mmCIF file of C-alpha atoms in Angstrom:
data_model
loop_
_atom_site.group_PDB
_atom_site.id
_atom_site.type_symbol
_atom_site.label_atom_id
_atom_site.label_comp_id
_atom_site.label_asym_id
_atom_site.label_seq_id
_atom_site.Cartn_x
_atom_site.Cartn_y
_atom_site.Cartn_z
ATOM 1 C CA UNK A 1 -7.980 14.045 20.590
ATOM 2 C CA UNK A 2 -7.614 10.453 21.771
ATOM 3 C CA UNK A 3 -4.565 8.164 22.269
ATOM 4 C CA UNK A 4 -6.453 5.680 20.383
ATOM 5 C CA UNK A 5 -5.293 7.039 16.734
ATOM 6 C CA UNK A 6 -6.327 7.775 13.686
ATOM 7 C CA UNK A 7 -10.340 6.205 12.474
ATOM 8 C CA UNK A 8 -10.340 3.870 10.682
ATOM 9 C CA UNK A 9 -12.445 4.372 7.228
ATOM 10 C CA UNK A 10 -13.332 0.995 5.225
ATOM 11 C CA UNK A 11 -15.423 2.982 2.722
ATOM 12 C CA UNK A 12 -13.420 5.418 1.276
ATOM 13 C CA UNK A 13 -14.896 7.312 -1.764
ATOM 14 C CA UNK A 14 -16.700 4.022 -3.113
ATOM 15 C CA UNK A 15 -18.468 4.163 -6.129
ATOM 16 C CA UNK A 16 -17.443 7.888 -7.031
ATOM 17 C CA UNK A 17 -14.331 8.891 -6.277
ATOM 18 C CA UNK A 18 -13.899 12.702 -7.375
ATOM 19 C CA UNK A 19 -12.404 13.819 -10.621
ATOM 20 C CA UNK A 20 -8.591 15.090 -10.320
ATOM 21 C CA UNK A 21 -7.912 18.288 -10.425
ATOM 22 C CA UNK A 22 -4.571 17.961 -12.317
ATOM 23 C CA UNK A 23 -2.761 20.620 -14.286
ATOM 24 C CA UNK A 24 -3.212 20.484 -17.670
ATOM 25 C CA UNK A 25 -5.862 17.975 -17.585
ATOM 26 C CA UNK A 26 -3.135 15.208 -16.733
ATOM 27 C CA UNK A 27 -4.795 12.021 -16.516
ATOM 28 C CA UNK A 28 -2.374 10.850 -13.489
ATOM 29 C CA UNK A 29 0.134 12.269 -10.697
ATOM 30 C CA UNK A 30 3.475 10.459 -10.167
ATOM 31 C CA UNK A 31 5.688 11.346 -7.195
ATOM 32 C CA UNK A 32 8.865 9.844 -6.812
ATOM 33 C CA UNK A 33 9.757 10.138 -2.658
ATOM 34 C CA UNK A 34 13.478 9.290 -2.338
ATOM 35 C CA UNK A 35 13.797 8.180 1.763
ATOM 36 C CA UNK A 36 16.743 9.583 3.142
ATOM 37 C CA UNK A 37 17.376 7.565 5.875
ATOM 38 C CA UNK A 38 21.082 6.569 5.995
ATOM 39 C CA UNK A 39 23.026 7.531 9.328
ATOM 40 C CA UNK A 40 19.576 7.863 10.955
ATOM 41 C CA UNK A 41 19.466 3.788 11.069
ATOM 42 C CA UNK A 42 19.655 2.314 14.450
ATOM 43 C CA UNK A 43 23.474 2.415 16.225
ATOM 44 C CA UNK A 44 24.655 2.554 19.504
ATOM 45 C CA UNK A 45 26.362 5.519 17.478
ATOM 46 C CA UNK A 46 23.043 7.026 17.653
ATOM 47 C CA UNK A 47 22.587 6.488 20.858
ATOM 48 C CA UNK A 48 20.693 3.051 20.479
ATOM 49 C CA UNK A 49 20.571 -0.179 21.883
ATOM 50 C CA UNK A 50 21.718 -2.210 19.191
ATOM 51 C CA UNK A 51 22.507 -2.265 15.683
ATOM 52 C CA UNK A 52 19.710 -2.210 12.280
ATOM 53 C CA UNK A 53 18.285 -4.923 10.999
ATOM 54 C CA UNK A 54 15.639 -3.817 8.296
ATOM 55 C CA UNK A 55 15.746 -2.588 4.366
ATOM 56 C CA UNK A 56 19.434 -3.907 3.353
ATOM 57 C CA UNK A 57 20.479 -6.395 0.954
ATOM 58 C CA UNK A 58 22.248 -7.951 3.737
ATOM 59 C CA UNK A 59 20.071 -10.559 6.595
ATOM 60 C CA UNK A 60 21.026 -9.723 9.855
ATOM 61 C CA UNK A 61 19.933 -9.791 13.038
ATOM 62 C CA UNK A 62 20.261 -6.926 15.952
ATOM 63 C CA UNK A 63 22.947 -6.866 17.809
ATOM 64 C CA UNK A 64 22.293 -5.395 21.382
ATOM 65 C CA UNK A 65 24.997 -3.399 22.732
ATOM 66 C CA UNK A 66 26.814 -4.304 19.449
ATOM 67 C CA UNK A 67 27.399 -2.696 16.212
ATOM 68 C CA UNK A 68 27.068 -4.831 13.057
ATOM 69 C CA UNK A 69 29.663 -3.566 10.335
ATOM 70 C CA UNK A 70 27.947 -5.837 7.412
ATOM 71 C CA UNK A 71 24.716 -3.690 7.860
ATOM 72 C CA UNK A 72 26.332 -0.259 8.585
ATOM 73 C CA UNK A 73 28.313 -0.739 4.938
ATOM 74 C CA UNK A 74 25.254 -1.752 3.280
ATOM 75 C CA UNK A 75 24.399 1.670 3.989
ATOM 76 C CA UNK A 76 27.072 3.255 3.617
ATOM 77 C CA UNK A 77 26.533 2.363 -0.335
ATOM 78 C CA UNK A 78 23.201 4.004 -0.205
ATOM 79 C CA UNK A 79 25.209 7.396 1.288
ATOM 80 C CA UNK A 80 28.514 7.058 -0.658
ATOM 81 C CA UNK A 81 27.088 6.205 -3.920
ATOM 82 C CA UNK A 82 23.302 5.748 -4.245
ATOM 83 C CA UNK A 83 22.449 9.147 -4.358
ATOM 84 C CA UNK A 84 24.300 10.349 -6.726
ATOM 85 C CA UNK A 85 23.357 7.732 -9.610
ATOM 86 C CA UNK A 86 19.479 8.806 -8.341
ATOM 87 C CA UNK A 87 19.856 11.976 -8.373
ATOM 88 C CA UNK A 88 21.823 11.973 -11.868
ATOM 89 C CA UNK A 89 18.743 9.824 -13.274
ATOM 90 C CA UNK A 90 16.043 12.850 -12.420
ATOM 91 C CA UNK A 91 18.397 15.485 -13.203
ATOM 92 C CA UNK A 92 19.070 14.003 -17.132
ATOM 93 C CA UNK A 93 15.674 14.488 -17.303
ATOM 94 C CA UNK A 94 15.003 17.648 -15.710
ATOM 95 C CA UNK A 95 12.262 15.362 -13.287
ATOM 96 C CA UNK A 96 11.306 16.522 -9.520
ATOM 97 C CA UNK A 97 11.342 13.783 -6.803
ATOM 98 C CA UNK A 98 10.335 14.127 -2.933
ATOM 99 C CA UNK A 99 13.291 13.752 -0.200
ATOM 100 C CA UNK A 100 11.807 11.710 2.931
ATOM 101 C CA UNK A 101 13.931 13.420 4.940
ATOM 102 C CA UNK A 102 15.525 11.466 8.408
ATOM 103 C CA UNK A 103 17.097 14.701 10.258
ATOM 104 C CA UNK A 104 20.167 12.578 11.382
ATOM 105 C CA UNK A 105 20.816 11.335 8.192
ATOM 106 C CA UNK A 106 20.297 14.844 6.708
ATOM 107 C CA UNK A 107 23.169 15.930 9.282
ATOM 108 C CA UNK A 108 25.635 13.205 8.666
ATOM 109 C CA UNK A 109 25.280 13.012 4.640
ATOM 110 C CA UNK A 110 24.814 16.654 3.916
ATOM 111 C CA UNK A 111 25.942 17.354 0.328
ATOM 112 C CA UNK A 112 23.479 15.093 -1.557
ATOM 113 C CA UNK A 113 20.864 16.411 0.597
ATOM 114 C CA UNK A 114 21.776 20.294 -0.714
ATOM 115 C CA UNK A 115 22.300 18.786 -4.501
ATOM 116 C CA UNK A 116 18.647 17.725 -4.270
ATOM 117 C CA UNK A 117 17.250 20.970 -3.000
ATOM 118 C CA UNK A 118 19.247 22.479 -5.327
ATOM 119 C CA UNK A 119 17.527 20.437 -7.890
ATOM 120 C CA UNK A 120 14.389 21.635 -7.095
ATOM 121 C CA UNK A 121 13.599 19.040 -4.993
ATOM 122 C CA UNK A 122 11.165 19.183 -1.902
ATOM 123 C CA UNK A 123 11.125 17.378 1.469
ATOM 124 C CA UNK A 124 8.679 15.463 3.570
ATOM 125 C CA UNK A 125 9.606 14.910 7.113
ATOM 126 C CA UNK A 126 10.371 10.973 7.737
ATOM 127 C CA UNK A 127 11.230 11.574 11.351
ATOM 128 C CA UNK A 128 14.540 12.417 13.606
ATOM 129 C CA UNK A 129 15.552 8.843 13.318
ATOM 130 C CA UNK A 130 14.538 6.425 10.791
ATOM 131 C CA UNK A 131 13.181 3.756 14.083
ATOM 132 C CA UNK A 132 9.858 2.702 15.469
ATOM 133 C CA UNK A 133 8.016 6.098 16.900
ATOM 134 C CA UNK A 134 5.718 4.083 18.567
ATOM 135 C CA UNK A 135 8.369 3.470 21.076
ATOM 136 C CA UNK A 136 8.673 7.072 21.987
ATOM 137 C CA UNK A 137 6.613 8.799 24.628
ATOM 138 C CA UNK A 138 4.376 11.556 22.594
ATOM 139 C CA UNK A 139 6.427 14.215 24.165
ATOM 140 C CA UNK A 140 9.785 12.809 22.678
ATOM 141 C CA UNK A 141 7.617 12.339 19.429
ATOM 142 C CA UNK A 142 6.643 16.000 18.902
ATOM 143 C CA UNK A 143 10.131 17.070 20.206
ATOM 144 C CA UNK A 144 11.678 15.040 17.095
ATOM 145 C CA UNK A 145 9.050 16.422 14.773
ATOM 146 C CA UNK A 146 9.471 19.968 15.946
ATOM 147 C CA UNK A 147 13.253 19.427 15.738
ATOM 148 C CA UNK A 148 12.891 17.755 12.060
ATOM 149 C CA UNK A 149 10.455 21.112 10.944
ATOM 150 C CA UNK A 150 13.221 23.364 12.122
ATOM 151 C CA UNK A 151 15.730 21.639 9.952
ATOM 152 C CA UNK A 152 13.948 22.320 7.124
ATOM 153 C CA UNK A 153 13.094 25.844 7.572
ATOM 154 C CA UNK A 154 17.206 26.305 8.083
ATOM 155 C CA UNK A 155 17.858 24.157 5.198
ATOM 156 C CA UNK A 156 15.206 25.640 2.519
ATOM 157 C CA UNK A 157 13.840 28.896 4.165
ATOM 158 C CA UNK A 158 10.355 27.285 4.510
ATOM 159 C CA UNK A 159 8.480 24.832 7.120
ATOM 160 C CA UNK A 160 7.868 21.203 5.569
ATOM 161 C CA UNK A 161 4.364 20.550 3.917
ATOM 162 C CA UNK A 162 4.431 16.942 5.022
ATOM 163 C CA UNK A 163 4.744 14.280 7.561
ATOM 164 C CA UNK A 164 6.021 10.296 6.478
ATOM 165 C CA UNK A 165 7.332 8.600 10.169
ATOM 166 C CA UNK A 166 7.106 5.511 8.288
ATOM 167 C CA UNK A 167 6.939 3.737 11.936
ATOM 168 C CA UNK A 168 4.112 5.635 12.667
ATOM 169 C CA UNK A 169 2.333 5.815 16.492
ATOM 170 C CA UNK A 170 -1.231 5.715 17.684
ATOM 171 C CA UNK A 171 0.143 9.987 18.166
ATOM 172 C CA UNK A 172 1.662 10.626 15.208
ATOM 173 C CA UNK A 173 -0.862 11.967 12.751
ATOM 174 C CA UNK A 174 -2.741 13.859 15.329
ATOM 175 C CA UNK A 175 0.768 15.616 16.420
ATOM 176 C CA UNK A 176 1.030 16.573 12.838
ATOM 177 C CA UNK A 177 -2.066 18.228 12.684
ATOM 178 C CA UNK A 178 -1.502 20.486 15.778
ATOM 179 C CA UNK A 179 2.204 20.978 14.401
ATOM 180 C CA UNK A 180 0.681 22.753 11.284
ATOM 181 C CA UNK A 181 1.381 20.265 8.451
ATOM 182 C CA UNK A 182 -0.685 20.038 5.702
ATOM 183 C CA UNK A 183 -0.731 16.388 4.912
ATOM 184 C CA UNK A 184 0.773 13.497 6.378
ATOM 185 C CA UNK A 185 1.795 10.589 4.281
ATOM 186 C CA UNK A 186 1.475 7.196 6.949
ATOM 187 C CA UNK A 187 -1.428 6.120 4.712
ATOM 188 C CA UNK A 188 -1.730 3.107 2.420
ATOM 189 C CA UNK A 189 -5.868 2.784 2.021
ATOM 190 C CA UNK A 190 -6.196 4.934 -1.304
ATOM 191 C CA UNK A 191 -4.959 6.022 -4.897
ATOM 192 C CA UNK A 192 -6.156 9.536 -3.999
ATOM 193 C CA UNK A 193 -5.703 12.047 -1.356
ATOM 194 C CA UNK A 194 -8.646 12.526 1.216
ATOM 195 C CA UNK A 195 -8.943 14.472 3.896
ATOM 196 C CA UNK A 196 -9.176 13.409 7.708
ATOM 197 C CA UNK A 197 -10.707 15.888 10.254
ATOM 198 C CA UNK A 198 -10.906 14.681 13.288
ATOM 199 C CA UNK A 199 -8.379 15.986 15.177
ATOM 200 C CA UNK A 200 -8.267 19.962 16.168
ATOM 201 C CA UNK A 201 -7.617 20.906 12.227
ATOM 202 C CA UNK A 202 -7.838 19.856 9.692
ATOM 203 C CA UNK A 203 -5.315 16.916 7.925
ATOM 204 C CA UNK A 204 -4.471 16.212 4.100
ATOM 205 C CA UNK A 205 -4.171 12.290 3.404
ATOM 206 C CA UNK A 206 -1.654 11.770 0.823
ATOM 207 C CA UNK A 207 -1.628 7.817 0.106
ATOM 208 C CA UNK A 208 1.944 6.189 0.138
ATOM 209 C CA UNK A 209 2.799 2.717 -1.528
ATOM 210 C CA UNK A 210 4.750 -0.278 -0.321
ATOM 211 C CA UNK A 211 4.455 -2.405 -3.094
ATOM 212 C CA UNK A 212 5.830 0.145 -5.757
ATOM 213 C CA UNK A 213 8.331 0.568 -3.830
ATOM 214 C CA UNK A 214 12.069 -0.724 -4.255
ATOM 215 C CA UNK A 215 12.068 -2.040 -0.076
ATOM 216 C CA UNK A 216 10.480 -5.037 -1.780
ATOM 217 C CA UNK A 217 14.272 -5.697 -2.898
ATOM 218 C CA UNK A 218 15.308 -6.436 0.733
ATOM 219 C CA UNK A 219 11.489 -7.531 2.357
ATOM 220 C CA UNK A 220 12.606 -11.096 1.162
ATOM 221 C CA UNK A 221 9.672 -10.572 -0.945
ATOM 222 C CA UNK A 222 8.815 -9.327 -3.753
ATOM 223 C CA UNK A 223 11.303 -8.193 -6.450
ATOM 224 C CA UNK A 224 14.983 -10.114 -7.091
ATOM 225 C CA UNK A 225 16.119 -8.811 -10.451
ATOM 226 C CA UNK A 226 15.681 -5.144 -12.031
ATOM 227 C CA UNK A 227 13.149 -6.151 -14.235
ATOM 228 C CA UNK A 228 10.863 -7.089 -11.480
ATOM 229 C CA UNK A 229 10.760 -3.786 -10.291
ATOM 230 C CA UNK A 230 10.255 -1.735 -13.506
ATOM 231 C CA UNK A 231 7.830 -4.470 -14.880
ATOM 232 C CA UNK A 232 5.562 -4.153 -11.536
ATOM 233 C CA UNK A 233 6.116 0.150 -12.012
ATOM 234 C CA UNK A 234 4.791 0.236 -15.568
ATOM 235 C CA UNK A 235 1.921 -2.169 -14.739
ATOM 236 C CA UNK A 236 0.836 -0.212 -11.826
ATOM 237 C CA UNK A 237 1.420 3.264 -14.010
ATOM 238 C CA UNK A 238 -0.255 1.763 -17.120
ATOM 239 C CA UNK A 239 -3.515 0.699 -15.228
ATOM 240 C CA UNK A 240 -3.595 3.703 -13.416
ATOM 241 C CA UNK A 241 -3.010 6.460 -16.501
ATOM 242 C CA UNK A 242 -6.056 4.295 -18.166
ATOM 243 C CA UNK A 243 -8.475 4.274 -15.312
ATOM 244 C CA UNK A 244 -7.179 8.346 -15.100
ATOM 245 C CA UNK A 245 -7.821 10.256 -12.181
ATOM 246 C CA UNK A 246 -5.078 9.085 -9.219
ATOM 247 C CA UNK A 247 -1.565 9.341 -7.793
ATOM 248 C CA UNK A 248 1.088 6.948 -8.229
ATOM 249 C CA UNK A 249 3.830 6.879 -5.540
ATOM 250 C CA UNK A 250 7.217 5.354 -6.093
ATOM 251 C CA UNK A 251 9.432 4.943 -3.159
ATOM 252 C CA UNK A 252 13.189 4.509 -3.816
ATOM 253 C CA UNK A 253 16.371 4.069 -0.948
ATOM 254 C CA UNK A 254 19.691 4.313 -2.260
ATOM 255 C CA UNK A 255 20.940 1.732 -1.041
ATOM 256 C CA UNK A 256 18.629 -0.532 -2.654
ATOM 257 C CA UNK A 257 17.580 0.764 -6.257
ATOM 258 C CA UNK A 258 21.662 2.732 -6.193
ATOM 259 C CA UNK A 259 23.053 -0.443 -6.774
ATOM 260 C CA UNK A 260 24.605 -0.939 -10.422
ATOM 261 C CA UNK A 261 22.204 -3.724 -10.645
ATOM 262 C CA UNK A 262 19.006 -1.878 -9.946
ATOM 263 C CA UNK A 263 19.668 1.475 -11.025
ATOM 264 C CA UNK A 264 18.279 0.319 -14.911
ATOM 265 C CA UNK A 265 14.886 -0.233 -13.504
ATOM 266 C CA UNK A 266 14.739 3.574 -12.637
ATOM 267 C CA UNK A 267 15.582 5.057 -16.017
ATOM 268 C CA UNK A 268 13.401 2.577 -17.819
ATOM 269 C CA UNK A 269 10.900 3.766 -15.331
ATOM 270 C CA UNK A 270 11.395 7.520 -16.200
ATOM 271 C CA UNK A 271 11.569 6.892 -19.462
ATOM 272 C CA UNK A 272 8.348 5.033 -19.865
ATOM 273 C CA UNK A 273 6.156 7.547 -17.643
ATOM 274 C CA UNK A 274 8.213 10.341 -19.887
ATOM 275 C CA UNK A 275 6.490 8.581 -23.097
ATOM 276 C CA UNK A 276 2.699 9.037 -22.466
ATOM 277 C CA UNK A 277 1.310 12.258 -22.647
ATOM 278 C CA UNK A 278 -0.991 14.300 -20.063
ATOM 279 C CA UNK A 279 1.138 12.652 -16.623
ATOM 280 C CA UNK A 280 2.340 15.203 -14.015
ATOM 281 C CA UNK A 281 5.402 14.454 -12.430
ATOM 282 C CA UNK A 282 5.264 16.071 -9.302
ATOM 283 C CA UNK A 283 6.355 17.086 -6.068
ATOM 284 C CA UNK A 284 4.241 15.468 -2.999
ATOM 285 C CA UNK A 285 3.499 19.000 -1.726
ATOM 286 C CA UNK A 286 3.137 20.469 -5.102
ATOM 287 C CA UNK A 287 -0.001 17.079 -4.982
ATOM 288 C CA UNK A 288 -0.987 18.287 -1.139
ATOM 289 C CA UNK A 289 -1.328 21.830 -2.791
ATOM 290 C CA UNK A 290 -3.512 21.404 -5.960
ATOM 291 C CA UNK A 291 -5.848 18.874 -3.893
ATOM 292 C CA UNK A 292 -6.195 21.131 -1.215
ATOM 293 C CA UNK A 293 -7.407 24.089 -3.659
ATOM 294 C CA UNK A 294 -9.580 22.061 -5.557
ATOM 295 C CA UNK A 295 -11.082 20.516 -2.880
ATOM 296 C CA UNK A 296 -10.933 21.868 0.531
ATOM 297 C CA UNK A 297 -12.169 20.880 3.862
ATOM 298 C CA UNK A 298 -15.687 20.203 4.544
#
């Protein structure tokens, strides 16, 4: 109940790590979260002081008091286009993803957002506005996040499961806790879920990933050509079905992995998780949910 933020654990669950309590005896959980971030990017439309600068295929640098048109149509693409080709890949295959839900984007790009709950899909909160949160005061912060669980409950009928700000603060996770979540994803230490309890109740850990994640496409970093990407996917997958027992997240923007380029390295993706047996494709709070059961809080 400190300003000084989460513990941090440099153990983990060492030597013996607990089974997984997977349906069906499924040797590994995949979760595809899809961040819906574009039109929550920073604008002086928005209200900012200056235009974006991160995740785009184009370099730029912020423009204060400015808006930079060679950004804002980079994601544009990801609005106008991306979502549709990933949202046709899952739906082929009659596959759940995650939406990492931005509330501003969710208000200015509406009708993929309904095709994907449509789909089946569920969301994870990624904050009001896809920026740093550890600029905001913790009031403004739990404002946002009680604003971003309200759009939810009017958009599906039920209160988000999880938290991803992405830009977390020293506040965040603890303000998710007291807001009633049951996990929060700002977590990159583990291949399984754990639980943290230090704050007034009781917090799931679901582990996120940066490095399978397509954001390597624009981190100048990382992967250049679709086959880097689904190369990297099916080495992480294939080590992680035979050690048996974890999660595999896969992050995807569409304006990154939406390009005509890219979009390959997703159904070759699919298509080689689809082709071993005993994987669960999954939801993240379908994940948050059969952890939880199986193993609750001390």
């Amino acid at each position: 109940m400190t300003s000084e933020g989460p513990k941090r654990d440099l153990i983990g669950y060492g030597a013996n790590p607990p089974p997984a309590p997977w349906p069906d005896g499924a040797r590994i959980a995949v979760n595809f979260c899809v961040n819906y971030e574009e039109g929550g990017e920073r604008t002086i439309e928005n209200g900012d002081d200056g235009s974006e600068d991160r995740i785009a295929d184009v370099i730029v640098e912020r423009r204060i008091g400015r808006r930079d048109l060679n950004i804002e149509q980079s994601y544009n693409f990801g609005s106008r286009i991306g979502y549709w080709r990933i949202l046709r890949a899952f739906t082929e295959r009659g596959l759940p993803a995650t939406i990492n839900l931005v509330g501003r984007a969710g208000e200015l790009v509406p009708d993929p957002l309904k095709a994907m709950i449509a789909a089946g899909w569920d969301i994870q909160c990624h904050g009001w506005r896809w920026i740093d949160h550890d600029t905001l005061s913790e009031a403004e912060e739990r404002a946002f996040l009680q604003r971003s669980v309200q759009q939810v409950v009017d958009l599906t009928g039920q209160a988000p499961l999880g938290n991803y700000a992405g830009l977390p603060s020293l506040n965040t996770r603890r303000l998710a806790a007291e807001l009633g979540f049951l996990y929060d994803s700002d977590c990159y230490d583990d291949e399984r879920p754990y639980w943290s309890t230090e704050f007034t109740r009781p917090i799931l850990i679901i582990p996120y990933s940066l490095d399978t994640n397509d954001s390597r496409f624009a981190r100048g970093q990382g992967y250049e050509m679709a086959d880097d990407f689904s190369t990297y996917i099916r080495d992480s997958f294939d080590t992680l079905y035979a050690e048996g027992g974890t999660m595999l997240t896969i992050g995807l923007h569409a304006r990154l992995i939406g390009r005509p380029g890219r979009i390959r390295a997703l159904h070759e993706i699919l298509d080689h998780i689809m082709a071993h047996p005993r994987v669960w494709i999954a939801r993240r709070g379908d994940i948050a949910r059969c952890w939880a059961e199986a193993y609750p809080p001390n």
